[in-house]
Amino acid sequence: MTLTTLDAPMSPLPYRIRQVTWENRDTFSFALAPAGEGSCERFLPGQFNMLYVYGVGEVPVSISGDPAEGDMIVHTTRYVGNVTKAMSRLRADQMIGVRGPLGNHWPAGEAKGKDLLIVAGGIGLAPLRPLIYEALRRRSDYGKIVLLFGTRSPDDMLFRNELRQWRSRFDMDVQICVDRAHQDWFGHVGVVSSLIPRAGFDPYLTHAFICGPEIMMVNTVEALIKRGVSEEAIFVTMERNMKCGIGLCGHCQLGTAFICKDGPVFRYDEMAPWLTIREM
Amino acid sequence: MYILEREYLAALATLLLGRGYELIGPKLAGGVITYAPLAGIEEMARKIRDAQGPGHYRSSPGEEDVWFSYVPGAASLKPWFNPPKCLVCRMRGSADEFLNETPPVTAPKRAFIGVRACEVAALRMQDKIFLEGPYADPEYRARREGALILAVNCSHPAETCFCASMQTGPKATTGFDLALTEISAKGKPAFLIEKGSDAGGELLGELPVRMATAKDKEAAILVSERAAQQITREINPERAARGLAAGLEHPHWATLESRCMNCANCTLVCPTCFCSTMEDSTSLSGDTAERWRLWDSCFVSEFTYIHGGSIRKSGASRYRQWLGHKFSHWHKQFGASGCVGCGRCIAWCPAGIDITRELAVFEASAPATARETVR
Ligand SMILES: Cc1cc2nc3c(=O)[nH]c(=O)nc-3n(C[C@H](O)[C@H](O)[C@H](O)COP(=O)(O)OP(=O)(O)OC[C@H]3O[C@@H](n4cnc5c(N)ncnc54)[C@H](O)[C@@H]3O)c2cc1C
Ligand code: SF4
Ligand code: SF4
Ligand code: FES
């Protein structure tokens, strides 16, 4: 029998890095498989794992791969500091510790029969990619599927192949914008929330799933509400310092919520009271 | 209910030690009552008086012939169940190849004697956090399983206590194996003992006890009633929660910021504060990597660090987290207030901040409920 996170919830399981893909200059994807026997844990779109770098530390990272893909688990990480930098130096065949899957998931079932609006800022596309894979697999469950993706510059793009494939589909609308562009960028320039007013979805029959920096989510929600989307149909993910990921260390609290066990996905109206207060 | 003459409490200690229990109880160390291992009842703190107030604690020899004439000091039972530092996992190898060689968590059998009602309530709260959530903490579980709780009902509450208003004391009602009330029975000092579990009942069978009379029971009730009457501080948990919920942006947070020294004493002495951080290290040769868990506090500015900076930068926001969590958010998270009214954070605050008074400020500016308006 292999141990699971439930048996030893603080203890990472050794996984082997099967493949490293650099998405852009600071963001890389790992495909991981258990080092011993046993298979990857099943996960739902929106869940995360605690990833442990030998001797360095452990950080929460969303699962960015396809939930139907059973023998590998994919994570996409941007390196910003100590642990993620050490992680960026790891190569295929080296090892990493995995604890999870943890947290709740995007409530995709609730969106059945409605338009699906997905809004991502930067690395925020990572936890939304599994949702897109799933939604396209059950394409007939939804009305329109719209992806709005904002990134700092064309060089910061990630998942280029997928974005190209999704853009070429007739049953999905993909809009990409950048904050800053050079001459060879022909797309939209501006913040992603500026795409909301003219995006093609029915505001009264839409479920919106948003992930990105907090300020981007706040602006996006504001634009959505202006268009008539109700707060109960908007879902956001929250990011806070996490040490345990399982509700025991207290670090991730935001008001009454533990982001790790009650989230990271929240219906916007549950988060709204806390988001307006500084330094909560 | 049973009566055990006071001199035979030593027999209970001997019985437990003989059965391989580590006996933990109140002990005077450096002038402060603390919980420490006891080799016998002789080592237990007896006939001590404690004077407590905001930012103040002093103990002295007691004059009455009462053994438990004091309440606990800064140390609660917390470190015995949630240690300040513990190993979380151990890996052996390198980033190329490593194995998880975390030893299984084990803990000695421990019997805790002289545990007060507020401590028992705090322990039940820790159970909710560490055992009853989606994931259980292995360290806490190992220490909690098989621990015996031998409570003592308070007769001499401190000036800082307010358990009565939090409904956690001064008498323990559940969560113990045995609960003792110090009385005089047939002219002799004795304990009235209540059985709280089968394990407690089994211990009683080995002790020279007799059945309690109606008079003994009355005497014990009187002890608890008198103790409750001596308690002067109070908090109304519902009103406190409402005051805080309405006062997230109250100017009083700035006043508190100017008085608070950010020392984190309050969260460390608090028997229900549970926050921790992790520390990673490798051996010199690099072939062993360990992850340790350490107590942490929301008063530490790195507590909320995420790439780019901490969320709670100001002292005011950190003070708001402490009071807001304890007295407001806790209700939704764990179904009750996070405070058991032990008064430690008042006595051990170097600035002498008294939360019972500070909460009143928020309550006073919160809109009253319909019922209160009618009254
Ligand atoms: C639920 C969740 C999902 C996430 N998913 C992704 C993802 O898919 N891809 C990705 O690139 N990043 C993701 N992050 C952010 C990622 O966890 C941080 O970038 C990472 O913790 C930074 O660690 P560091 O040691 O490199 O940075 P440092 O700046 O050196 O941080 C020091 C320590 O602070 C804590 N910390 C710092 N920033 C964060 C943060 N943003 N969130 C939580 N703890 C932090 C960590 O304990 C970290 O070790 C996610 C965060 C959360 C909470
Ligand atoms: S908040 Fe203060 S009085 Fe309440 S349990 Fe904690 S230390 Fe005791
Ligand atoms: S008051 Fe602070 S230290 Fe105590 S449990 Fe709450 S967040 Fe943790
Ligand atoms: S990360 Fe530890 S409680 Fe949420």
XYZ file of C-alpha atoms and ligand atoms in Angstrom:
728
model
C 0.000 0.000 0.000
C 1.295 3.444 -0.779
C 0.851 6.217 1.748
C -1.398 9.105 0.817
C -1.629 12.675 1.997
C -4.548 11.657 4.199
C -2.413 9.148 6.172
C 0.583 11.434 6.599
C -0.730 14.889 5.769
C 2.494 16.772 6.514
C 4.863 14.441 4.741
C 5.654 14.927 1.014
C 5.726 11.879 -1.253
C 8.773 11.566 -3.532
C 7.938 12.186 -7.210
C 10.239 12.044 -10.230
C 10.427 14.941 -12.687
C 9.744 13.349 -16.089
C 9.882 16.460 -18.189
C 10.705 20.146 -17.835
C 9.228 22.644 -20.311
C 10.153 26.317 -20.186
C 7.049 28.343 -21.043
C 8.877 31.670 -21.076
C 11.938 33.209 -19.425
C 10.708 32.750 -15.824
C 7.974 30.127 -16.007
C 8.413 26.393 -16.379
C 6.216 23.304 -16.332
C 7.060 20.007 -14.670
C 5.459 16.713 -15.597
C 5.737 14.514 -12.489
C 5.144 10.859 -11.715
C 5.429 8.978 -8.408
C 9.006 7.821 -7.798
C 7.941 4.442 -6.425
C 5.110 2.254 -7.579
C 1.583 3.658 -7.475
C -0.147 6.177 -9.669
C -0.840 9.896 -9.489
C -3.692 11.030 -7.277
C -6.784 12.117 -9.223
C -7.518 15.818 -8.981
C -10.211 18.309 -9.900
C -9.520 21.538 -11.827
C -8.508 24.312 -9.394
C -6.813 22.072 -6.821
C -3.168 22.507 -5.843
C -0.272 20.491 -4.456
C 2.383 21.482 -1.956
C 5.662 21.012 -3.869
C 8.762 20.315 -1.798
C 12.299 21.009 -2.985
C 14.782 18.811 -1.147
C 16.184 20.729 1.834
C 14.911 24.099 0.590
C 11.184 24.345 1.325
C 7.657 23.728 0.230
C 5.223 25.997 -1.647
C 1.651 25.723 -2.952
C 1.389 25.332 -6.734
C -1.795 24.714 -8.699
C -2.163 21.677 -10.903
C -2.074 22.879 -14.499
C -2.376 19.623 -16.440
C -5.246 17.612 -17.865
C -7.342 15.835 -15.200
C -7.934 12.969 -17.647
C -4.198 12.338 -17.934
C -3.674 9.726 -15.228
C 0.035 8.894 -15.220
C 1.542 12.365 -14.937
C 0.766 15.424 -12.911
C 1.667 18.809 -14.400
C 2.574 22.015 -12.549
C 3.474 25.369 -14.037
C 5.523 27.643 -11.813
C 6.900 31.140 -12.159
C 10.082 31.670 -10.258
C 9.879 34.619 -7.915
C 11.850 33.744 -4.790
C 13.750 31.205 -2.764
C 11.846 27.950 -3.249
C 10.603 28.568 -6.779
C 14.113 29.537 -7.853
C 15.551 26.306 -6.445
C 12.724 24.501 -8.232
C 13.618 26.185 -11.523
C 17.103 24.652 -11.303
C 15.792 21.089 -11.132
C 16.159 18.935 -14.237
C 14.363 15.907 -15.647
C 15.029 12.731 -13.612
C 15.596 14.677 -10.398
C 13.056 14.488 -7.600
C 10.504 16.666 -5.914
C 8.102 16.075 -2.995
C 4.350 16.258 -3.576
C 1.584 16.642 -1.005
C -1.969 16.770 -2.257
C -4.165 17.315 -4.148
C -5.427 19.963 -1.751
C -8.172 22.571 -1.668
C -11.484 22.824 -3.453
C -12.122 23.134 -7.197
C -13.838 25.286 -9.816
C -17.579 24.472 -9.585
C -17.835 23.655 -13.289
C -20.954 21.541 -12.778
C -22.918 24.618 -11.698
C -22.116 26.277 -15.015
C -23.870 23.564 -17.060
C -26.131 25.021 -19.703
C -24.593 28.458 -19.319
C -21.869 30.436 -21.018
C -18.441 29.830 -19.507
C -16.261 32.901 -19.131
C -12.663 32.287 -18.093
C -10.497 35.276 -17.228
C -6.805 34.755 -16.466
C -3.967 37.107 -15.626
C -0.400 35.851 -16.129
C 0.380 32.657 -14.226
C -3.318 32.643 -13.254
C -3.908 30.702 -16.454
C -2.201 27.663 -14.874
C -5.038 26.666 -12.459
C -7.595 27.415 -15.206
C -6.043 25.189 -17.877
C -7.417 21.949 -16.346
C -10.869 23.568 -16.353
C -10.528 24.450 -20.047
C -9.474 20.886 -20.919
C -12.495 19.545 -19.053
C -14.927 22.073 -20.529
C -13.800 21.304 -24.065
C -14.153 17.594 -23.378
C -17.778 18.227 -22.315
C -18.275 20.962 -24.869
C -22.024 20.339 -25.260
C -22.578 21.063 -21.535
C -21.975 24.758 -22.096
C -23.144 27.642 -24.256
C -20.292 29.855 -25.349
C -16.817 29.329 -23.979
C -14.821 32.553 -23.775
C -11.228 32.841 -22.568
C -9.800 36.265 -21.826
C -6.096 36.144 -21.059
C -3.923 39.051 -20.068
C -0.171 38.930 -19.771
C 2.544 41.515 -19.143
C 4.136 41.396 -22.603
C 4.169 39.058 -25.617
C 7.356 37.514 -24.215
C 5.530 36.505 -21.016
C 2.998 34.368 -22.895
C 2.584 30.815 -21.616
C 0.965 27.666 -23.004
C 1.549 29.017 -26.539
C 0.595 25.730 -28.202
C -2.670 25.413 -26.361
C -3.549 29.050 -26.926
C -2.927 28.599 -30.653
C -5.090 25.443 -30.747
C -7.882 27.015 -28.731
C -7.857 30.147 -30.927
C -8.293 28.046 -34.009
C -11.450 26.373 -32.678
C -14.817 27.605 -33.874
C -16.513 26.684 -30.605
C -14.307 28.815 -28.372
C -13.547 32.522 -28.297
C -10.023 33.405 -27.171
C -8.928 37.011 -26.615
C -5.419 37.859 -25.524
C -4.105 41.198 -24.415
C -0.790 42.477 -23.142
C 0.049 45.337 -20.789
C 3.026 46.446 -22.879
C 3.777 45.542 -26.485
C 6.514 45.984 -29.071
C 5.864 46.660 -32.779
C 5.293 43.049 -33.817
C 2.249 42.613 -31.528
C -0.981 42.990 -33.461
C -3.343 42.113 -30.622
C -5.030 44.102 -27.940
C -2.968 46.261 -25.565
C -4.375 46.998 -22.103
C -5.484 45.275 -18.935
C -7.569 42.125 -19.289
C -10.597 43.661 -17.566
C -10.853 46.103 -20.481
C -11.868 43.151 -22.701
C -15.011 42.479 -20.645
C -17.344 45.128 -22.124
C -17.139 43.737 -25.655
C -16.607 40.026 -24.944
C -19.263 37.746 -26.432
C -21.164 36.157 -23.542
C -24.654 36.535 -22.130
C -24.149 38.328 -18.799
C -27.381 36.906 -17.374
C -26.493 33.326 -18.282
C -22.785 33.186 -17.578
C -20.532 31.614 -14.988
C -17.224 33.464 -14.683
C -14.024 31.879 -13.360
C -11.186 34.288 -12.609
C -7.582 33.829 -11.532
C -4.802 36.384 -11.451
C -3.298 39.076 -9.260
C -5.782 40.399 -6.684
C -6.066 43.835 -8.297
C -6.783 42.246 -11.700
C -9.542 40.110 -10.155
C -11.098 43.113 -8.414
C -11.122 45.121 -11.666
C -12.490 42.197 -13.646
C -15.293 41.595 -11.159
C -16.205 45.275 -11.280
C -16.455 45.162 -15.083
C -18.518 41.954 -14.932
C -20.974 43.367 -12.411
C -21.295 46.468 -14.584
C -22.329 44.198 -17.463
C -24.945 42.544 -15.290
C -23.247 39.317 -14.192
C -24.432 38.485 -10.669
C -21.913 38.154 -7.824
C -23.118 34.603 -7.194
C -22.025 33.572 -10.702
C -18.464 34.856 -10.303
C -15.696 32.670 -8.875
C -12.199 33.800 -7.927
C -9.129 32.112 -6.456
C -7.295 33.679 -3.568
C -3.613 33.555 -2.797
C -2.170 33.790 0.710
C 0.978 32.578 2.444
C 0.608 28.840 3.022
C 2.744 26.627 5.196
C 0.618 23.528 5.666
C -2.079 23.632 2.982
C -4.437 21.602 5.187
C -5.976 24.009 7.685
C -3.508 23.554 10.547
C -0.931 26.363 10.399
C -3.224 29.411 10.340
C -1.163 31.347 7.786
C -3.655 31.520 4.940
C -6.524 33.088 6.866
C -8.490 35.868 5.246
C -11.329 36.911 7.508
C -13.278 33.788 8.410
C -11.805 31.741 5.544
C -8.858 29.407 5.465
C -7.796 29.820 1.823
C -6.207 26.343 1.802
C -9.153 24.250 3.000
C -12.186 26.463 2.272
C -10.655 27.606 -1.047
C -8.630 28.492 -3.002
C -11.775 28.956 -5.149
C -14.463 31.214 -3.674
C -17.748 32.559 -4.906
C -17.124 36.273 -5.202
C -19.846 37.365 -2.763
C -18.184 35.261 -0.020
C -14.912 37.143 -0.493
C -16.269 40.612 -1.243
C -16.520 41.765 2.393
C -12.821 41.038 2.980
C -11.442 42.268 -0.332
C -12.496 45.839 0.278
C -10.663 46.086 3.606
C -6.972 46.925 3.498
C -4.434 44.578 5.100
C -6.979 41.865 5.990
C -19.361 11.174 43.154
C -16.646 10.147 45.551
C -14.550 11.511 48.358
C -10.793 11.085 48.531
C -9.044 12.485 51.567
C -6.435 14.997 50.500
C -3.470 13.068 51.857
C -4.360 10.168 49.531
C -3.868 12.224 46.372
C -0.306 10.921 46.648
C -1.728 7.431 46.143
C -3.255 8.526 42.833
C 0.136 9.895 41.750
C 1.887 6.688 42.774
C -0.712 4.602 40.957
C -0.239 6.546 37.716
C 3.557 6.533 37.919
C 3.449 2.792 38.638
C 1.417 2.282 35.479
C 4.071 3.981 33.406
C 2.432 7.359 33.042
C 4.534 10.470 33.010
C 2.830 12.677 35.595
C 2.533 16.335 34.566
C 1.222 18.926 36.980
C 1.562 22.450 38.324
C 4.980 23.236 39.722
C 6.543 26.447 40.968
C 9.532 27.346 38.790
C 11.236 30.724 38.989
C 8.310 32.141 40.939
C 5.743 31.160 38.307
C 3.345 28.223 38.221
C 4.074 26.036 35.226
C 3.159 22.503 34.080
C 6.125 20.188 34.589
C 6.877 16.499 35.152
C 6.307 15.492 38.781
C 8.100 12.647 40.558
C 5.306 12.630 43.136
C 2.652 14.818 44.710
C 5.302 16.433 46.973
C 6.642 18.232 43.898
C 3.291 19.704 42.963
C 2.685 23.387 43.723
C 0.520 23.622 46.855
C -0.717 26.469 49.046
C 0.578 29.133 46.680
C -1.209 32.430 46.072
C -0.910 34.359 42.834
C -1.619 38.035 42.282
C -2.379 38.813 38.634
C -3.353 41.967 36.781
C -2.716 43.636 33.413
C 1.006 43.146 32.778
C 1.424 41.755 36.280
C 2.060 38.362 37.931
C 3.430 37.580 41.362
C 3.259 34.419 43.450
C 3.667 34.059 47.200
C 3.139 31.395 49.863
C -0.556 31.052 50.704
C -1.889 31.403 54.234
C -4.959 29.153 54.044
C -4.751 25.387 54.223
C -5.854 25.033 50.583
C -3.667 23.190 48.103
C -5.073 24.640 44.893
C -5.312 28.257 46.019
C -3.845 29.513 42.724
C -4.511 29.348 38.978
C -1.973 28.474 36.245
C 0.759 30.876 35.152
C 1.995 31.751 31.662
C 2.401 28.144 30.517
C -0.778 26.383 29.481
C -1.127 22.721 28.572
C -0.638 23.704 24.917
C 3.085 22.845 24.612
C 2.393 19.313 25.857
C 0.055 18.648 22.929
C 1.298 21.078 20.293
C 5.029 21.372 21.035
C 6.809 24.671 20.212
C 9.089 22.725 17.875
C 8.600 19.328 16.259
C 9.874 17.310 13.341
C 7.460 17.193 10.406
C 9.436 15.069 7.976
C 12.899 13.767 7.258
C 14.219 12.958 3.797
C 17.419 11.122 3.008
C 19.397 11.454 -0.200
C 19.660 14.436 -2.506
C 17.564 16.296 -5.066
C 18.540 13.514 -7.501
C 17.122 10.725 -5.406
C 15.543 10.871 -1.974
C 13.459 8.720 0.310
C 10.952 9.848 2.868
C 12.317 8.481 6.142
C 10.083 10.334 8.545
C 9.957 8.355 11.796
C 6.460 7.496 13.031
C 5.197 9.978 15.623
C 5.146 8.545 19.119
C 4.420 10.106 22.498
C 4.729 8.798 26.051
C 1.584 8.098 28.060
C 0.954 11.209 30.105
C -1.409 11.992 32.956
C -2.104 15.666 33.587
C -3.091 16.607 37.098
C -4.404 19.942 38.338
C -5.826 20.905 34.947
C -8.289 23.818 35.194
C -11.662 24.113 33.501
C -10.422 26.738 31.022
C -7.559 24.435 30.050
C -9.942 21.564 29.448
C -12.061 23.861 27.249
C -8.936 24.966 25.374
C -7.964 21.343 24.842
C -11.402 20.569 23.386
C -10.910 23.540 21.072
C -7.504 22.221 19.985
C -9.193 18.857 19.300
C -11.519 20.632 16.889
C -8.602 22.263 15.100
C -6.103 19.411 15.029
C -8.324 16.314 14.955
C -11.748 17.173 13.625
C -10.933 19.085 10.413
C -10.398 17.516 6.990
C -6.852 16.510 8.032
C -5.661 15.434 11.473
C -2.272 16.468 12.832
C -0.223 13.325 13.606
C 1.846 14.992 16.358
C -1.203 16.247 18.243
C -3.053 12.964 17.802
C -0.186 10.902 19.218
C 0.066 13.146 22.260
C -3.672 13.375 22.798
C -4.523 9.686 22.473
C -4.212 8.032 25.841
C -3.587 11.277 27.754
C -5.400 11.322 31.090
C -6.945 14.598 32.215
C -7.338 14.952 35.969
C -8.995 18.320 36.432
C -9.244 20.515 39.495
C -12.112 22.973 39.807
C -10.934 26.474 40.672
C -11.637 27.931 44.078
C -9.342 30.992 43.905
C -9.635 32.587 40.457
C -7.191 35.358 39.584
C -8.160 38.947 38.999
C -7.513 38.420 35.270
C -9.866 35.423 34.888
C -13.170 35.679 33.005
C -14.049 32.039 32.280
C -17.498 32.427 33.852
C -18.664 34.787 31.104
C -17.118 32.564 28.407
C -18.957 29.598 29.949
C -15.782 27.549 30.210
C -15.368 27.573 34.010
C -14.611 27.888 36.878
C -16.024 24.345 37.104
C -15.143 21.755 34.452
C -18.256 20.081 33.041
C -16.899 17.781 30.303
C -13.647 16.700 28.726
C -11.914 15.229 31.790
C -11.297 11.733 33.131
C -11.633 12.836 36.744
C -12.493 16.258 38.175
C -11.582 17.185 41.735
C -13.042 19.894 43.967
C -11.119 20.709 47.092
C -13.475 20.734 50.107
C -13.556 19.927 53.768
C -15.321 16.604 54.406
C -16.052 15.481 57.946
C -13.625 18.120 59.178
C -10.774 16.873 57.029
C -9.354 18.354 53.800
C -10.551 16.212 50.919
C -11.448 16.139 47.248
C -14.884 15.525 45.870
C -14.240 13.534 42.697
C -16.432 13.352 39.601
C -15.884 10.602 37.090
C -15.731 11.809 33.466
C -14.733 8.618 31.655
C -14.343 4.865 32.053
C -10.583 5.308 32.393
C -11.231 7.697 35.279
C -13.697 5.285 36.861
C -11.182 2.489 36.677
C -8.590 4.610 38.522
C -11.124 5.327 41.273
C -11.503 1.603 41.815
C -7.863 1.477 42.892
C -8.078 4.357 45.362
C -9.252 4.608 48.998
C -12.421 6.555 48.136
C -15.853 6.559 49.735
C -19.197 7.665 48.299
C -19.854 11.389 48.661
C -22.698 12.477 50.915
C -25.260 15.154 50.052
C -23.335 17.496 52.340
C -20.060 16.848 50.492
C -21.761 17.630 47.200
C -23.200 20.851 48.581
C -19.774 21.875 49.809
C -18.341 21.366 46.324
C -21.144 23.332 44.677
C -20.466 26.161 47.094
C -16.750 26.198 46.183
C -17.564 26.626 42.500
C -20.279 29.198 43.164
C -17.986 31.305 45.352
C -15.260 31.087 42.739
C -17.657 32.302 40.040
C -18.719 35.207 42.258
C -15.108 36.315 42.707
C -14.653 36.718 38.964
C -14.945 40.385 38.059
C -13.866 40.640 34.427
C -16.270 39.580 31.718
C -16.791 39.391 27.993
C -20.069 38.782 26.235
C -18.932 36.576 23.335
C -21.821 37.489 21.020
C -21.523 41.201 21.634
C -17.739 41.077 21.205
C -18.129 39.282 17.869
C -20.643 41.834 16.683
C -18.505 44.757 17.821
C -15.505 43.458 15.916
C -17.436 42.570 12.770
C -18.748 46.122 12.640
C -15.442 47.675 13.665
C -12.912 46.344 11.138
C -11.962 49.905 10.250
C -12.422 51.441 13.688
C -9.932 54.190 14.658
C -9.251 52.309 17.898
C -6.958 49.891 16.009
C -4.495 52.755 15.630
C -4.595 53.375 19.396
C -3.885 49.699 20.006
C -1.048 49.802 17.494
C 0.589 52.595 19.461
C 0.432 50.599 22.704
C 1.205 47.084 21.409
C 4.892 46.111 21.323
C 4.382 43.345 18.768
C 6.058 40.874 21.117
C 3.554 38.077 20.348
C 3.390 37.114 24.049
C -0.410 37.013 23.936
C -0.529 34.462 21.133
C 2.215 32.350 22.711
C 0.571 32.154 26.145
C -2.917 31.735 24.673
C -3.997 28.100 25.094
C -6.024 28.098 21.861
C -3.671 29.938 19.453
C -2.400 27.251 17.126
C -0.432 28.940 14.328
C 2.867 27.493 13.195
C 5.504 27.940 10.542
C 7.923 25.521 8.874
C 11.695 25.547 8.766
C 13.770 23.491 6.344
C 17.361 22.474 6.824
C 19.907 19.988 5.540
C 22.726 18.234 7.369
C 26.263 19.477 6.635
C 26.873 16.624 4.215
C 23.513 17.343 2.615
C 22.313 13.751 2.768
C 19.572 14.449 5.309
C 16.946 17.142 4.923
C 14.489 17.955 7.670
C 11.390 20.086 7.972
C 10.492 21.335 11.442
C 7.327 22.970 12.605
C 7.647 25.936 14.982
C 5.080 28.024 16.788
C 4.329 31.212 14.911
C 2.183 34.251 15.591
C 0.038 36.586 13.530
C 1.949 39.428 15.210
C 5.025 38.534 13.137
C 5.096 40.641 9.984
C 6.423 37.796 7.760
C 3.395 35.735 8.777
C 1.467 36.978 5.743
C 4.429 37.362 3.387
C 3.717 36.595 -0.211
C 5.961 37.448 -3.111
C 6.035 41.254 -3.183
C 5.501 41.907 0.521
C 3.469 41.116 3.612
C -0.293 41.568 3.552
C -0.542 42.781 7.155
C 2.200 45.387 7.202
C 0.920 47.622 9.971
C 0.788 46.758 13.650
C -2.840 47.854 13.606
C -3.762 45.205 11.017
C -1.942 42.535 12.995
C -3.666 43.491 16.222
C -6.953 43.337 14.326
C -6.127 39.819 13.147
C -5.490 38.635 16.723
C -8.639 40.068 18.279
C -10.719 39.567 15.131
C -9.709 35.933 14.835
C -10.158 35.056 18.504
C -13.427 36.832 19.147
C -15.128 37.050 15.765
C -13.915 34.784 12.927
C -13.437 31.810 15.232
C -17.215 31.417 15.657
C -17.668 30.628 11.955
C -14.508 28.522 11.755
C -14.945 26.364 14.858
C -18.440 27.050 16.182
C -17.470 29.018 19.314
C -15.353 31.916 20.516
C -11.604 31.247 20.334
C -11.190 32.546 23.870
C -11.675 30.443 26.990
C -11.253 33.352 29.411
C -7.997 32.235 31.048
C -6.706 35.820 31.290
C -3.126 34.941 30.317
C -2.920 37.474 27.500
C -3.850 40.192 30.011
C -1.331 39.212 32.685
C 1.544 38.526 30.292
C 1.156 41.592 28.068
C 4.171 43.819 28.788
C 2.060 46.851 27.813
C -0.741 45.786 30.143
C -3.361 45.733 27.387
C -6.569 44.279 28.802
C -8.647 42.722 26.028
C -11.824 42.859 28.116
C -11.588 46.661 28.112
C -10.488 46.962 24.488
C -13.370 44.826 23.251
C -15.772 47.092 25.095
C -14.630 49.978 22.873
C -15.676 48.103 19.724
C -18.904 46.919 21.301
C -19.828 50.459 22.280
C -19.670 51.712 18.698
C -21.374 48.702 17.076
C -25.016 49.100 16.099
C -27.206 47.453 18.723
C -29.430 44.533 17.736
C -33.186 44.952 17.664
C -33.569 43.146 20.973
C -31.089 45.341 22.758
C -32.723 48.474 21.414
C -36.088 47.392 22.835
C -34.495 46.762 26.206
C -3.319 28.045 -3.822
C -2.098 28.605 -4.490
C -1.784 28.200 -5.773
C -0.661 28.705 -6.411
N -0.402 28.284 -7.674
C 0.696 28.731 -8.306
C 1.015 28.284 -9.624
O 0.292 27.475 -10.225
N 2.122 28.744 -10.204
C 2.950 29.637 -9.563
O 3.956 30.037 -10.160
N 2.677 30.090 -8.339
C 1.575 29.655 -7.682
N 1.311 30.110 -6.408
C 2.232 31.063 -5.777
C 3.457 30.347 -5.218
O 3.070 29.537 -4.134
C 4.494 31.377 -4.738
O 5.012 32.024 -5.872
C 5.619 30.740 -3.967
O 5.159 30.339 -2.697
C 6.791 31.670 -3.797
O 7.746 31.001 -3.013
P 9.278 31.405 -3.035
O 9.946 30.712 -1.899
O 9.865 31.168 -4.359
O 9.213 32.988 -2.824
P 9.755 33.933 -1.675
O 9.411 35.313 -2.100
O 11.188 33.620 -1.373
O 8.806 33.547 -0.482
C 9.184 33.045 0.778
C 8.052 32.190 1.308
O 6.856 32.930 1.440
C 5.732 32.154 1.048
N 5.118 32.743 -0.159
C 5.673 33.697 -0.946
N 4.839 34.037 -1.931
C 3.722 33.288 -1.792
C 2.501 33.197 -2.532
N 2.260 33.937 -3.593
N 1.586 32.324 -2.108
C 1.796 31.572 -1.026
N 2.939 31.610 -0.286
C 3.890 32.459 -0.673
C 6.246 30.775 0.775
O 6.169 30.028 1.954
C 7.663 31.040 0.392
O 8.496 29.950 0.524
C 0.183 29.637 -5.749
C -0.130 30.055 -4.465
C -1.255 29.559 -3.831
C -1.578 30.026 -2.443
S -7.479 35.231 24.311
Fe -6.443 35.639 26.274
S -7.969 35.145 27.853
Fe -8.688 34.237 25.924
S -7.924 32.115 25.963
Fe -6.375 33.361 24.870
S -4.913 34.000 26.461
Fe -6.758 33.255 27.529
S -4.893 34.955 16.974
Fe -3.189 34.910 15.516
S -1.687 33.398 16.320
Fe -3.674 33.092 17.406
S -4.696 31.481 16.188
Fe -5.417 33.464 15.390
S -4.039 33.937 13.674
Fe -3.072 32.311 14.903
S -2.012 26.950 4.744
Fe -1.920 26.299 6.805
S -3.934 26.736 7.475
Fe -4.055 27.193 5.377
